[in-house]
Short mmCIF file of C-alpha atoms in Angstrom, two decimals:
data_model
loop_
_atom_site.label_atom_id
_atom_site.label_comp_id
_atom_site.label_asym_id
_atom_site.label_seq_id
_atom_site.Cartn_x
_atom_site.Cartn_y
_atom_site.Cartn_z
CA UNK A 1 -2.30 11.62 14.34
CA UNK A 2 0.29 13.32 12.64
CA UNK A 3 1.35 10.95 9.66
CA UNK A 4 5.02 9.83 9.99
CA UNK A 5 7.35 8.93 6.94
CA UNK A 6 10.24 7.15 8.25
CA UNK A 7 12.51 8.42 5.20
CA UNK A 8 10.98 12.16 5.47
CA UNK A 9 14.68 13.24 5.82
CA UNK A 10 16.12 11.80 2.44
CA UNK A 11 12.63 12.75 0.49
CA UNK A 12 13.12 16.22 1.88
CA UNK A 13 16.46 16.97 -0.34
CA UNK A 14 15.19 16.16 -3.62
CA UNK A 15 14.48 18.62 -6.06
CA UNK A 16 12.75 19.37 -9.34
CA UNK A 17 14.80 20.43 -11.96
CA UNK A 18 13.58 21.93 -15.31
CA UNK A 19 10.13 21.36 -14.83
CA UNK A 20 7.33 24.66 -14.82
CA UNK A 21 5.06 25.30 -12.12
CA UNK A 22 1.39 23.72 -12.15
CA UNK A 23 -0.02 24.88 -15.43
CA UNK A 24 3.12 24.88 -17.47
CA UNK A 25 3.16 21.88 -20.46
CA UNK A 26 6.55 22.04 -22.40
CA UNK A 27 3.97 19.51 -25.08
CA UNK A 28 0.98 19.61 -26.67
CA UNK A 29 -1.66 18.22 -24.89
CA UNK A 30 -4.19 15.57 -26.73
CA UNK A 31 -7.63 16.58 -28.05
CA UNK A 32 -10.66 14.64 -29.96
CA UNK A 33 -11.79 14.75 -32.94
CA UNK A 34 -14.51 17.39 -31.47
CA UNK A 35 -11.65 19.14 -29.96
CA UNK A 36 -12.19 18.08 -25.83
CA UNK A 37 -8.84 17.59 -24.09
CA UNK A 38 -7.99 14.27 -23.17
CA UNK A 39 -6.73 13.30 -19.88
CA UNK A 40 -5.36 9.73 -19.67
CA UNK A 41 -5.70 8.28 -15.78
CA UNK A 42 -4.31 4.66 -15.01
CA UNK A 43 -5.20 2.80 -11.47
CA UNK A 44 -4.56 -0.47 -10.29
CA UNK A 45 -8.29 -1.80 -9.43
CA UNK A 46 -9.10 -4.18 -12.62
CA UNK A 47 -12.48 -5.78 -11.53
CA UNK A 48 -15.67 -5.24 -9.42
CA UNK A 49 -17.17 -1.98 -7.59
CA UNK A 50 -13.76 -0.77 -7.61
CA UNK A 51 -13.69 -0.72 -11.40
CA UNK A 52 -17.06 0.48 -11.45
CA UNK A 53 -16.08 3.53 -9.55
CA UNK A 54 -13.34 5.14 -11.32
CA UNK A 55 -15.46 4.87 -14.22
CA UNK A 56 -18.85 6.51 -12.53
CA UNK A 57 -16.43 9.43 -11.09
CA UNK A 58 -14.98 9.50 -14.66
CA UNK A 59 -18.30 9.98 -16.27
CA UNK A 60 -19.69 12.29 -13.31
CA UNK A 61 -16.29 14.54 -13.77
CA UNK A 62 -16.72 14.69 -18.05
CA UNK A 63 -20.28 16.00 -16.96
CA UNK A 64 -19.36 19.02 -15.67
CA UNK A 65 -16.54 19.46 -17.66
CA UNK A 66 -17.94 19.47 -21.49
CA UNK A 67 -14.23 20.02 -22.72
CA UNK A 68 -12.70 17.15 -21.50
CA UNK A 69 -12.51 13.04 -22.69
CA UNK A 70 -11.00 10.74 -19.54
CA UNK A 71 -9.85 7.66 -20.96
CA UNK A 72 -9.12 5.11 -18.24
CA UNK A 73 -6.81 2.31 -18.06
CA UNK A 74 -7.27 -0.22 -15.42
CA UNK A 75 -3.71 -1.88 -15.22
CA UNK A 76 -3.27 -4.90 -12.62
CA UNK A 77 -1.43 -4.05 -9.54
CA UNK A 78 1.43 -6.20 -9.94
CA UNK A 79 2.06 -4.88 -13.76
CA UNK A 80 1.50 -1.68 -12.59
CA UNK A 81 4.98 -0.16 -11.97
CA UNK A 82 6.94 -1.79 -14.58
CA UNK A 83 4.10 -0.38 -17.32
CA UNK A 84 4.52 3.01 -15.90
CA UNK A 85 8.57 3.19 -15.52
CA UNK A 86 8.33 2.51 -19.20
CA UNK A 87 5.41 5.11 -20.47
CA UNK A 88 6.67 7.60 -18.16
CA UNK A 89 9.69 7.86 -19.93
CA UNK A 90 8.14 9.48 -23.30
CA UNK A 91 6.23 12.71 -22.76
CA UNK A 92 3.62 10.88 -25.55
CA UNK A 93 3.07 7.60 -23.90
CA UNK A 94 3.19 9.35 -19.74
CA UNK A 95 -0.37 9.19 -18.19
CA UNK A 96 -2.29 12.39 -17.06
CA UNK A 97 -3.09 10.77 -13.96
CA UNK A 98 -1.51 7.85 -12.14
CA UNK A 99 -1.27 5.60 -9.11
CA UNK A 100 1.44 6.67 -6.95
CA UNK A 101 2.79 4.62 -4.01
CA UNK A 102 5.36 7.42 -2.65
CA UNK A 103 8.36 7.06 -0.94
CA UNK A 104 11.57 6.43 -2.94
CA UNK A 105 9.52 5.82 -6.54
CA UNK A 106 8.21 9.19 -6.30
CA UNK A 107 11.27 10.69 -5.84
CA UNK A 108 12.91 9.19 -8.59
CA UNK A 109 10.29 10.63 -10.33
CA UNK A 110 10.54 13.67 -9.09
CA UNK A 111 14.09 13.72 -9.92
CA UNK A 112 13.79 12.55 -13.35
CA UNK A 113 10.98 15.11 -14.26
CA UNK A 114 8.24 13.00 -14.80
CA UNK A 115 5.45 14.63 -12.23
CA UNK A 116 4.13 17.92 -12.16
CA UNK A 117 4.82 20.07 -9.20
CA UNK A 118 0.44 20.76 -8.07
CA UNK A 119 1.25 22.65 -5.30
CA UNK A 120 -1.31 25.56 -5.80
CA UNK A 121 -3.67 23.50 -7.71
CA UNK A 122 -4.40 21.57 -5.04
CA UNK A 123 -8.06 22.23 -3.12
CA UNK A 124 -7.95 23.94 0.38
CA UNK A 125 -10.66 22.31 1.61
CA UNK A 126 -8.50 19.10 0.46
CA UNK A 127 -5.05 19.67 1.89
CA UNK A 128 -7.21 20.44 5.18
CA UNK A 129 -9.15 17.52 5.09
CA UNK A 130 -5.86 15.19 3.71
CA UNK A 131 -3.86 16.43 6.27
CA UNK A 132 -0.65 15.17 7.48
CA UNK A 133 -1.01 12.61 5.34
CA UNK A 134 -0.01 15.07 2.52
CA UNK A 135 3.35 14.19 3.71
CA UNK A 136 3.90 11.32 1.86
CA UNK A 137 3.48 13.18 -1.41
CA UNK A 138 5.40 16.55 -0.70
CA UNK A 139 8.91 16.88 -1.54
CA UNK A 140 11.24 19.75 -0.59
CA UNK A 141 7.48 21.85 0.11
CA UNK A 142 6.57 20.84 -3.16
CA UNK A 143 3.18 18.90 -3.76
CA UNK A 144 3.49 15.89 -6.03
CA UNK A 145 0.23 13.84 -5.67
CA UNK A 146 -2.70 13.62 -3.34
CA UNK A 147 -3.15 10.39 -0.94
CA UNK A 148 -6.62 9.54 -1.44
CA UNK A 149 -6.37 6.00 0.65
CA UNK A 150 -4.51 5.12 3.41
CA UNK A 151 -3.48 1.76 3.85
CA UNK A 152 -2.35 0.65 7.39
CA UNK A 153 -1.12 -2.95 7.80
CA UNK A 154 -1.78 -5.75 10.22
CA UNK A 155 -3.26 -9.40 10.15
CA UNK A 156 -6.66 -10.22 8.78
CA UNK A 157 -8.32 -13.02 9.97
CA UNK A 158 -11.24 -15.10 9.55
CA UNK A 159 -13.35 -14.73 13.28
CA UNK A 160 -15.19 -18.47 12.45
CA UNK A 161 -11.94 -19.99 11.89
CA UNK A 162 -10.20 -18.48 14.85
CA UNK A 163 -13.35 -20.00 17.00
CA UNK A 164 -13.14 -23.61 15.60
CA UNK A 165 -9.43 -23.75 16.41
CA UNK A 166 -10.29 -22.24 20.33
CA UNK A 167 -8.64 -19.17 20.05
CA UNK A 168 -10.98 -16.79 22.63
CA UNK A 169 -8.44 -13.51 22.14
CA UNK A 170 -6.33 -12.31 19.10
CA UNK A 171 -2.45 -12.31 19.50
CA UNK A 172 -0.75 -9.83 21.35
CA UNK A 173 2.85 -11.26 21.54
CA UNK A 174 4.60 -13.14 18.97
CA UNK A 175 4.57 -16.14 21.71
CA UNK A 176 0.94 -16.17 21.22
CA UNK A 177 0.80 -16.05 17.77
CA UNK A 178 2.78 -18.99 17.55
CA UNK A 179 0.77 -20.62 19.68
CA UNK A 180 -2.36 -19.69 18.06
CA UNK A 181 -0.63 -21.06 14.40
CA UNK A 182 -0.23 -24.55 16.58
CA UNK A 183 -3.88 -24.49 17.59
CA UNK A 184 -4.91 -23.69 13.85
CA UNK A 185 -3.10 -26.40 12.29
CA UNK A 186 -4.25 -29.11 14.92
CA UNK A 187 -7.27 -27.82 14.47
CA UNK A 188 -6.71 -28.96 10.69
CA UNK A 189 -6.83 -25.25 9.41
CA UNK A 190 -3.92 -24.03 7.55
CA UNK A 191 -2.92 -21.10 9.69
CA UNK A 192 -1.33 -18.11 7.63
CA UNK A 193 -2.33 -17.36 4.02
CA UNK A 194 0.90 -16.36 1.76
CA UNK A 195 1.53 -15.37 -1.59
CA UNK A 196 5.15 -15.92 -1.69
CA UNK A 197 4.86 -15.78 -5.92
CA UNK A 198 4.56 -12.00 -6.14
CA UNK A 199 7.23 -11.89 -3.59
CA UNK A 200 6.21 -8.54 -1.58
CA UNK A 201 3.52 -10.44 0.78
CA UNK A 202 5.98 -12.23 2.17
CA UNK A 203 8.37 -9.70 2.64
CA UNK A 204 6.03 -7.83 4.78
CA UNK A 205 6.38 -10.44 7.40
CA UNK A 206 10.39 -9.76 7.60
CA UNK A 207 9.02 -5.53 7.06
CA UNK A 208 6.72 -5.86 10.49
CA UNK A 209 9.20 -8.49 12.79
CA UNK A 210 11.81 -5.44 11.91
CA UNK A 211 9.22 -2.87 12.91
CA UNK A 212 9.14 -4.51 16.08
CA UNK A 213 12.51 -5.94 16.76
CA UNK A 214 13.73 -2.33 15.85
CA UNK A 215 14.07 0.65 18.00
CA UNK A 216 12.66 3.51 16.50
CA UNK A 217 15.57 5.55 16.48
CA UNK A 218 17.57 2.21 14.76
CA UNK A 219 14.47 2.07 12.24
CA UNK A 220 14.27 5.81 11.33
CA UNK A 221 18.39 5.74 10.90
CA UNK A 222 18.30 3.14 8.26
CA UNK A 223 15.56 4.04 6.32
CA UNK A 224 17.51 6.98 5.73
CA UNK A 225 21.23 5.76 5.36
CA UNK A 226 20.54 1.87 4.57
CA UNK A 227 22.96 0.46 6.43
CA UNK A 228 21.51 -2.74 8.66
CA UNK A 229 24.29 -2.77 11.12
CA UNK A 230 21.89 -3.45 14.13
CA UNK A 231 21.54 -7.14 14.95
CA UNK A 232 17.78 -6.42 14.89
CA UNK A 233 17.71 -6.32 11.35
CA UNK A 234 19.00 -9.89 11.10
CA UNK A 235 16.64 -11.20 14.22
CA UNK A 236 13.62 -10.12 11.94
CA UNK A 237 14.93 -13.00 9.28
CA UNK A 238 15.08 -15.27 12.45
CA UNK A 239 11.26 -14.45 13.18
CA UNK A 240 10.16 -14.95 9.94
CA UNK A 241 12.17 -18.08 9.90
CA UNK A 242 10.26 -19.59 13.19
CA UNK A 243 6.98 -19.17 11.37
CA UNK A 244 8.39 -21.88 8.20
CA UNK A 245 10.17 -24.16 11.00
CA UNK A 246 6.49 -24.85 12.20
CA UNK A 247 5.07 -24.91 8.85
CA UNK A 248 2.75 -21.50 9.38
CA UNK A 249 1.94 -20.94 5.54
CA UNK A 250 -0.28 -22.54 3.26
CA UNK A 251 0.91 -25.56 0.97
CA UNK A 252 2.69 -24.50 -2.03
CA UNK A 253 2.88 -20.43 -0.62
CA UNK A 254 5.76 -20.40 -2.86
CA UNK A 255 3.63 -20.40 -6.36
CA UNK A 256 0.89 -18.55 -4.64
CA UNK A 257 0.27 -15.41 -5.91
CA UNK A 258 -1.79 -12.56 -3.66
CA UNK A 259 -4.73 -11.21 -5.30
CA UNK A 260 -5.63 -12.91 -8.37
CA UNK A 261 -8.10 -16.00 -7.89
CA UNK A 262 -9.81 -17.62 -5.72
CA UNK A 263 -6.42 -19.19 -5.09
CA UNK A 264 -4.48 -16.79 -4.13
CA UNK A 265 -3.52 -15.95 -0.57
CA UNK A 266 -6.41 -13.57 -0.60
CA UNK A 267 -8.85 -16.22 -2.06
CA UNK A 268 -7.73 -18.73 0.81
CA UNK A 269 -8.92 -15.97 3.57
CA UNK A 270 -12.11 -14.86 1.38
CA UNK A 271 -12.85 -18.72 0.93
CA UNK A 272 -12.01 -20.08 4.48
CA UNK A 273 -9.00 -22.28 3.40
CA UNK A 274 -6.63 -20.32 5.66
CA UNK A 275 -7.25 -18.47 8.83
CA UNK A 276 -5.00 -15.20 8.64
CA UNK A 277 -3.05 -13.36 6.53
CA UNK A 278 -0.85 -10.35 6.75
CA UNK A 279 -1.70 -7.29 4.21
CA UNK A 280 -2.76 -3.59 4.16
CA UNK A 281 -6.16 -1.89 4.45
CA UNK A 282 -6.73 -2.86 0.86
CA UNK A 283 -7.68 -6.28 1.98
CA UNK A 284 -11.37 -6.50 2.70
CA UNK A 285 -11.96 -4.96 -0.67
CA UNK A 286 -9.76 -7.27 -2.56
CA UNK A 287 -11.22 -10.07 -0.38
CA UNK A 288 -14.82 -9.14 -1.26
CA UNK A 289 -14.31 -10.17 -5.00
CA UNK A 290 -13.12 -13.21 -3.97
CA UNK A 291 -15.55 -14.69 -2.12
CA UNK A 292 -18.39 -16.97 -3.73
CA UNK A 293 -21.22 -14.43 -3.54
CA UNK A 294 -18.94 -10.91 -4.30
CA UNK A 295 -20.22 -9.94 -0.77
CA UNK A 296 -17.94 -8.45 2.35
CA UNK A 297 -16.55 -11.66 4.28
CA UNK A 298 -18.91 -11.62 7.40
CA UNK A 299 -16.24 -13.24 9.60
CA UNK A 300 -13.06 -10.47 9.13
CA UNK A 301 -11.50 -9.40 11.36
CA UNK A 302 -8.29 -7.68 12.53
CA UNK A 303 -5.56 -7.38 14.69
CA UNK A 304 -2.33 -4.98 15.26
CA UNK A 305 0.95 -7.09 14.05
CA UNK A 306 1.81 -8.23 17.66
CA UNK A 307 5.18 -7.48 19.46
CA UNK A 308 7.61 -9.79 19.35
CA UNK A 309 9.68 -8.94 22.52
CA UNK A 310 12.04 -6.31 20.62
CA UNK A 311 12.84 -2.79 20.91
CA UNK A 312 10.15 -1.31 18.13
CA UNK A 313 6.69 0.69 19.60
CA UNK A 314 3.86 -1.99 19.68
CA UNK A 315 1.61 0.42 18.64
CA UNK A 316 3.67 1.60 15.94
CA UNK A 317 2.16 0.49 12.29
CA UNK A 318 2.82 0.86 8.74
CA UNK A 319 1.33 0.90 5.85
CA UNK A 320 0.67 2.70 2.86
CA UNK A 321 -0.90 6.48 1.42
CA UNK A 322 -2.00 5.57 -1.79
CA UNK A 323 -1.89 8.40 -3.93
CA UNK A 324 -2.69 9.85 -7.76
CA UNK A 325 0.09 11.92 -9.08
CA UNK A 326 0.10 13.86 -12.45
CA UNK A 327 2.18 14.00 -14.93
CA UNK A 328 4.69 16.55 -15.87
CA UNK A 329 3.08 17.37 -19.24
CA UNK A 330 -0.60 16.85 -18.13
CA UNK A 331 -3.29 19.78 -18.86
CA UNK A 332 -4.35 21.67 -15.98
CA UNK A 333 -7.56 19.88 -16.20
CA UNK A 334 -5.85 16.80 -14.76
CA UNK A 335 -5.05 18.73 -11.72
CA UNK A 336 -9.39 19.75 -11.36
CA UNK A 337 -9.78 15.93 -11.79
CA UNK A 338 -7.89 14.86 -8.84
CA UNK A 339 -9.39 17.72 -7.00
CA UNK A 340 -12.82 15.97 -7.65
CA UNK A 341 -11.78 12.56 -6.94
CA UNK A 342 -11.07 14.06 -3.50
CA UNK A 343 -14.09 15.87 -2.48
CA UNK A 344 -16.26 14.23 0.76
CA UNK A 345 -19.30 12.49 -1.74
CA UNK A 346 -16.52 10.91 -3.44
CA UNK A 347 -14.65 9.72 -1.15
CA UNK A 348 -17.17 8.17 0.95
CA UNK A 349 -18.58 6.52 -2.44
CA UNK A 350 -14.39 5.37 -2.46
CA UNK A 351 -15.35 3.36 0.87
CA UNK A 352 -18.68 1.68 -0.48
CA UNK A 353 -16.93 0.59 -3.38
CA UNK A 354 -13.44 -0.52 -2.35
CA UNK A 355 -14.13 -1.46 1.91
CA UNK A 356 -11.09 1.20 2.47
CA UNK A 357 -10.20 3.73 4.05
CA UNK A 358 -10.21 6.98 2.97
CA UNK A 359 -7.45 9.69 3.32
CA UNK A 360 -10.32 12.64 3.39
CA UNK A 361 -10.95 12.51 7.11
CA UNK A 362 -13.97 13.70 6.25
CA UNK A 363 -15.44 10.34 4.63
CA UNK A 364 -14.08 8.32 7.68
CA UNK A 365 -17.44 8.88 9.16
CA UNK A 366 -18.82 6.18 6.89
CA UNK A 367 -16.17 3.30 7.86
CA UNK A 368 -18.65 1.15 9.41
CA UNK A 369 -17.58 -2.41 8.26
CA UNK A 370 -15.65 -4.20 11.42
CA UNK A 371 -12.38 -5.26 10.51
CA UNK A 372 -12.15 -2.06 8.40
CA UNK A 373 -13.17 0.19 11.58
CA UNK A 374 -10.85 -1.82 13.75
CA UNK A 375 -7.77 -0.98 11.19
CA UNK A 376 -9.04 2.92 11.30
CA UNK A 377 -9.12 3.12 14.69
CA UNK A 378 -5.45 1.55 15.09
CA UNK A 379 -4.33 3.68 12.90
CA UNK A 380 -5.78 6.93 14.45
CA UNK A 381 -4.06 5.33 17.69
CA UNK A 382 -0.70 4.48 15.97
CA UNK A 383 2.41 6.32 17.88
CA UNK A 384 3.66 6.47 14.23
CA UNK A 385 3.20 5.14 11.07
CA UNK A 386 6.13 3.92 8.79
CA UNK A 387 5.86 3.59 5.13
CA UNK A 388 6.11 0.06 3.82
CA UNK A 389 10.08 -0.23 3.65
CA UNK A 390 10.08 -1.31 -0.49
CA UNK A 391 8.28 1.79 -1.08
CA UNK A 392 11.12 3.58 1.06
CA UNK A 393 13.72 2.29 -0.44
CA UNK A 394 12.61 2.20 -3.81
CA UNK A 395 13.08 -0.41 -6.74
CA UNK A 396 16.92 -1.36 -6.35
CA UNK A 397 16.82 -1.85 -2.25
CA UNK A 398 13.09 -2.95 -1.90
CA UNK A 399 13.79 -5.48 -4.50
CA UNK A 400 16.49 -7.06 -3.19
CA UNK A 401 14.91 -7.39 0.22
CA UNK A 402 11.94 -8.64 -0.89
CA UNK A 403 14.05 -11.58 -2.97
CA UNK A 404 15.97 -12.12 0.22
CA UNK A 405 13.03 -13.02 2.11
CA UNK A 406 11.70 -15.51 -0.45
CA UNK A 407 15.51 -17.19 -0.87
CA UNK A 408 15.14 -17.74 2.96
CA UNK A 409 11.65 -19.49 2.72
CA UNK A 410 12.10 -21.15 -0.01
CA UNK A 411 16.09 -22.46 1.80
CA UNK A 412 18.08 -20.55 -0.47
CA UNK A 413 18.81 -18.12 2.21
CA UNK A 414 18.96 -16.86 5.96
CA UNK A 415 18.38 -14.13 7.26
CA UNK A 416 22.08 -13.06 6.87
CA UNK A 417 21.49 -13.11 3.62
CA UNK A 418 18.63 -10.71 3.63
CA UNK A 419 20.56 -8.10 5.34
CA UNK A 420 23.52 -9.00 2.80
CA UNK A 421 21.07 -8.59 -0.19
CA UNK A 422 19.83 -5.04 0.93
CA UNK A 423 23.04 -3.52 1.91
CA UNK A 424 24.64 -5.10 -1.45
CA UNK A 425 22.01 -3.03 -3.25
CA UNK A 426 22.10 -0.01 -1.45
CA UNK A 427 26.21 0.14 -2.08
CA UNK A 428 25.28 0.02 -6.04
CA UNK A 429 22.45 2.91 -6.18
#
């Protein structure tokens, strides 16, 4: 499938200005005391197996390469890009090697001179086996990162729970959905986990009702001009609204955050406090380490966002490519790093440890775990697969959208508003 980002035409005109060609450092890079070259690599998975790995392929990498010292900071997802905006803009503070989420943030950072164009220091054997995916990461034929997840969305849900309330078949339609919330909660089961705190989880309900209310034509228009003239922007807000009128979310979603706790919206699905939840392919990893025991939730499962009756593909899906990019400065050494990250063994060890999926379509082999397989194989089916629309819009748009979605659940808002919000943004830059 070939792997579609919506705002491919706006990516496609930036360029790189002032910056060498992979190999090129206009500073110093850092050594040891013994003289080894240090690379600095930051990712976003603080706790657990996930932890565990980056650290093991650290260690494995520094074992064939006697010259080099990786020093590792694990930084928490939701600190993650404000901590980076700010080292990346002092060559001495910039990691080596970094998450990347794509879409608008890296071309800001692409503009600004920040990553390092790897174009011919990436792999062949790992642009084949990336693929399409590569996409997401290339800018005006220029390579800026390698995806080594992919993280398609949908609704997670807990099989047991689903079972108690009656519920034979997962949604299709958003008139079954709605139903199925209404068999949940007289079931006494709170229906839809949210973590309406860190603001993005929620937004990805208004991000999939668009999806689907949207034509694809409408969709792919305004992710590249950002102008929400189509009424199908505003009927999104109106879905997302239906779901609060018959009190879908958890108690106090508002304060909820997503990941951190057993109380969060991803501890209520891990713990069997609420029945369904709406997230990327990150989510039977992150709901793993939630759970009493640390094990894989035995009940997950997983369904394709349904259709709500608009003019978007049903089988259209978004997500994510989550990739590492390096910095502009980095030694080439950084580059060989992310080449090894990427091989087959350690991307199928990326699986065991995180319950994802990897972007190395050779490792896909070893996606055995249900809910995880059942994401895969929508995705491999998807007619085309979107970008989450924060990450398209970047910081100033994404923002504002995702603050419009919260004013309208929390009744500071409608879904006017949201559309008002974006388009206000987009008008200042």
């Amino acid at each position: 499938m070939k792997f579609k980002t919506i705002a491919a035409a706006s990516l496609a005109v930036a360029t790189m200005l002032g910056m060498g060609a992979c190999g090129s450092n206009s500073t110093a890079n850092k050594t040891t005391s013994d003289g080894r070259t240090i690379i600095t690599f930051w990712h976003n998975s603080t706790t657990g197996d996930g932890k565990a790995y980056f650290a093991d392929v650290a260690k494995q990498f520094e074992a064939s390469h006697k010259n080099v010292k990786i020093e590792i900071q694990a930084v928490q997802n939701e600190d993650l890009d404000g901590k980076l905006q700010t080292a990346l803009q002092d060559p001495s503070t910039s990691p080596d090697v970094f998450f990347q989420r794509g879409g608008q943030k890296l071309r800001d950072m692409v503009d600004a001179g920040q990553l390092k164009d790897i174009t011919k220091g990436v792999d062949a054997s790992v642009k084949k086996n990336v693929g399409s995916a590569m996409d997401s990461t290339t800018v005006d034929g220029k390579v800026y990162g390698i995806p080594y997840t992919v993280t398609p969305g949908g609704i997670w849900y807990s099989k047991d729970l689903f079972a108690k309330a009656g519920i034979t078949d997962t949604p299709t339609t958003w008139d079954e959905l709605k139903a199925d919330i209404t068999k949940l909660k007289n079931a006494g089961i709170t229906p839809v986990a949210l973590g309406g705190k860190d603001a993005w989880p929620a937004a990805h309900w208004w991000y999939w009702t668009a999806l689907r209310e949207c034509s694809a034509d409408v969709f792919s228009e305004t992710m590249d001009s950002k102008k929400f003239d189509d009424k199908c922007w505003t009927k999104a807000g109106k879905d997302v609204k239906e779901l609060l009128d018959i009190d879908a979310f958890n108690d106090g979603f508002l304060t909820t955050s997503a990941q951190q706790g057993a109380g969060s919206s991803a501890g209520l699905l891990a713990n069997h406090k609420a029945a369904m939840e709406v997230m990327g392919a990150w989510e039977p990893g992150i709901v793993k380490d939630l759970t009493p025991d640390k094990k894989s939730m035995s009940d997950l499962g997983f369904f394709t966002f349904p259709s709500t009756g608009g003019q978007g593909d049903s089988k259209a899906m978004m997500g994510g490519a989550d990739a590492f990019s390096v910095g502009a400065n980095a030694p080439d050494e950084a580059v060989e790093f992310l080449n090894f990250l990427m091989n087959k063994e350690n991307q199928e060890a990326y699986v065991k440890a995180f319950s994802a999926l990897p972007a190395n379509k050779e490792a896909q082999d070893v996606v055995t775990e249900g809910a995880l397989k059942e994401a895969l194989d929508a995705y491999n089916d998807a007619t085309s697969y979107s970008l989450w629309i924060d990450t398209q819009f970047g910081s100033n748009v994404g923002n504002a959208l995702n603050s419009g979605v919260v004013n309208m659940l929390s009744g500071k808002g409608s879904a006017e508003d949201i559309v008002k919000a974006a388009t206000d943004a987009a008008a200042k830059g």
